[in-house]
Amino acid sequence: EDQVTQSPEALRLQEGESSSLNCSYTVSGLRGLFWYRQDPGKGPEFLFTLYSAGEEKEKERLKATLTKKESFLHITAPKPEDSATYLCAVQAGGSARQLTFGSGTQLTVLP
Amino acid sequence: DADVTQTPRNRITKTGKRIMLECSQTKGHDRMYWYRQDPGLGLRLIYYSFDVKDINKGEISDGYSVSRQAQAKFSLSLESAIPNQTALYFCATSDPGTSGANVLTFGAGSRLTVL
């Protein structure tokens, strides 16, 4: 059974204080690992897909990395507008397989 | 206009009532999904459809049914709502493309409260 665990559940940072969110996963045959951002009252918004260990992707202040057991979402010099819940999900096997989501990390960046 | 539109956005109903949540998408994708989100539990898959004639149960399909009226329309029904179906419901669509990875595009959500 595919499993995804995100930590911490909640994180409060001061503006400019860099940190990382963790996504640990157990899956047989990773097809892709996904990061989403979810703002209150809205649907998750796609950020990144990582396909294999060693891969990295960046978007503005966010950088996602992947190993064989976990993924990190690094946030460099965050701003208050980065406050959101960040969701991680994995897809195993073929394109017909469904995603398994973690429960998310709620990030608050204080001005 | 949003790529994935859900109606209603908010609904309060009573136990035993029949409820339908509707979803339409303009992405032109064949695949559509219904998820439920509860605090601390993440997103859980209710039903999914790979085309108009294909409907599949997800991990928590009991108490729910779906209808795929067209490529762009996928509705979720609660035949007899109960309080533990109070949750935030999301519709999504995807196109696995050449990578086979199902990048989901979500709607804004439908908040359902069952009293």
PDB file of C-alpha atoms in Angstrom, chain A residues 27-92:
ATOM      1  CA  VAL A  27       5.603   3.255  -2.999  1.00  0.00           C
ATOM      2  CA  SER A  28       6.359   0.415  -5.352  1.00  0.00           C
ATOM      3  CA  GLY A  29       7.584   1.813  -8.633  1.00  0.00           C
ATOM      4  CA  LEU A  30       7.336   5.595  -8.439  1.00  0.00           C
ATOM      5  CA  ARG A  31       5.783   7.181 -11.524  1.00  0.00           C
ATOM      6  CA  GLY A  32       5.816  10.691 -10.108  1.00  0.00           C
ATOM      7  CA  LEU A  33       5.880  12.753  -6.921  1.00  0.00           C
ATOM      8  CA  PHE A  34       3.772  15.901  -6.942  1.00  0.00           C
ATOM      9  CA  TRP A  35       3.751  19.069  -4.873  1.00  0.00           C
ATOM     10  CA  TYR A  36       0.641  21.250  -4.649  1.00  0.00           C
ATOM     11  CA  ARG A  37      -0.121  24.507  -2.884  1.00  0.00           C
ATOM     12  CA  GLN A  38      -3.558  25.047  -1.339  1.00  0.00           C
ATOM     13  CA  ASP A  39      -4.829  28.417  -0.161  1.00  0.00           C
ATOM     14  CA  PRO A  40      -7.745  28.577   2.300  1.00  0.00           C
ATOM     15  CA  GLY A  41     -11.075  28.042   0.576  1.00  0.00           C
ATOM     16  CA  LYS A  42      -9.465  27.084  -2.732  1.00  0.00           C
ATOM     17  CA  GLY A  43      -8.511  23.950  -4.602  1.00  0.00           C
ATOM     18  CA  PRO A  44      -4.939  22.652  -4.662  1.00  0.00           C
ATOM     19  CA  GLU A  45      -2.734  24.305  -7.264  1.00  0.00           C
ATOM     20  CA  PHE A  46      -0.021  22.276  -8.998  1.00  0.00           C
ATOM     21  CA  LEU A  47       3.587  23.252  -8.316  1.00  0.00           C
ATOM     22  CA  PHE A  48       5.973  20.469  -9.396  1.00  0.00           C
ATOM     23  CA  THR A  49       6.291  16.907 -10.607  1.00  0.00           C
ATOM     24  CA  LEU A  50       9.481  14.973  -9.801  1.00  0.00           C
ATOM     25  CA  TYR A  51      10.092  11.698 -11.573  1.00  0.00           C
ATOM     26  CA  SER A  52      13.339  10.188 -10.302  1.00  0.00           C
ATOM     27  CA  ALA A  53      15.803  10.397  -7.428  1.00  0.00           C
ATOM     28  CA  GLY A  54      18.221  13.268  -7.765  1.00  0.00           C
ATOM     29  CA  GLU A  55      15.821  15.456  -9.689  1.00  0.00           C
ATOM     30  CA  GLU A  56      15.306  19.063  -8.618  1.00  0.00           C
ATOM     31  CA  LYS A  57      12.843  21.732  -9.750  1.00  0.00           C
ATOM     32  CA  GLU A  58      12.579  25.404  -8.854  1.00  0.00           C
ATOM     33  CA  LYS A  59       9.921  28.072  -9.017  1.00  0.00           C
ATOM     34  CA  GLU A  60      10.558  31.476  -7.508  1.00  0.00           C
ATOM     35  CA  ARG A  61      11.402  30.897  -3.811  1.00  0.00           C
ATOM     36  CA  LEU A  62      10.517  27.184  -3.934  1.00  0.00           C
ATOM     37  CA  LYS A  63      12.829  24.299  -4.735  1.00  0.00           C
ATOM     38  CA  ALA A  64      11.725  20.664  -4.701  1.00  0.00           C
ATOM     39  CA  THR A  65      14.152  17.757  -4.435  1.00  0.00           C
ATOM     40  CA  LEU A  66      13.661  13.996  -4.533  1.00  0.00           C
ATOM     41  CA  THR A  67      15.438  10.962  -3.095  1.00  0.00           C
ATOM     42  CA  LYS A  68      14.344   7.327  -3.142  1.00  0.00           C
ATOM     43  CA  LYS A  69      12.500   7.739   0.160  1.00  0.00           C
ATOM     44  CA  GLU A  70      11.564  11.384   0.522  1.00  0.00           C
ATOM     45  CA  SER A  71      11.113  14.766  -1.071  1.00  0.00           C
ATOM     46  CA  PHE A  72      11.872  18.178   0.341  1.00  0.00           C
ATOM     47  CA  LEU A  73      10.274  21.481  -0.512  1.00  0.00           C
ATOM     48  CA  HIS A  74      12.831  24.156   0.317  1.00  0.00           C
ATOM     49  CA  ILE A  75      11.529  27.675   0.820  1.00  0.00           C
ATOM     50  CA  THR A  76      14.168  30.383   0.534  1.00  0.00           C
ATOM     51  CA  ALA A  77      13.561  33.800   2.098  1.00  0.00           C
ATOM     52  CA  PRO A  78       9.785  33.261   2.330  1.00  0.00           C
ATOM     53  CA  LYS A  79       7.271  36.092   2.131  1.00  0.00           C
ATOM     54  CA  PRO A  80       3.832  36.290   3.769  1.00  0.00           C
ATOM     55  CA  GLU A  81       2.229  35.439   0.423  1.00  0.00           C
ATOM     56  CA  ASP A  82       3.901  32.018   0.603  1.00  0.00           C
ATOM     57  CA  SER A  83       1.574  31.161   3.495  1.00  0.00           C
ATOM     58  CA  ALA A  84      -0.529  28.171   2.446  1.00  0.00           C
ATOM     59  CA  THR A  85      -0.893  24.435   2.945  1.00  0.00           C
ATOM     60  CA  TYR A  86       1.556  22.431   0.877  1.00  0.00           C
ATOM     61  CA  LEU A  87       0.451  18.965  -0.227  1.00  0.00           C
ATOM     62  CA  CYS A  88       2.603  16.102  -1.447  1.00  0.00           C
ATOM     63  CA  ALA A  89       1.284  13.169  -3.486  1.00  0.00           C
ATOM     64  CA  VAL A  90       2.736  10.092  -5.163  1.00  0.00           C
ATOM     65  CA  GLN A  91       1.672   8.017  -8.120  1.00  0.00           C
ATOM     66  CA  ALA A  92       2.945   4.467  -8.479  1.00  0.00           C
TER      67      ALA A  92
END
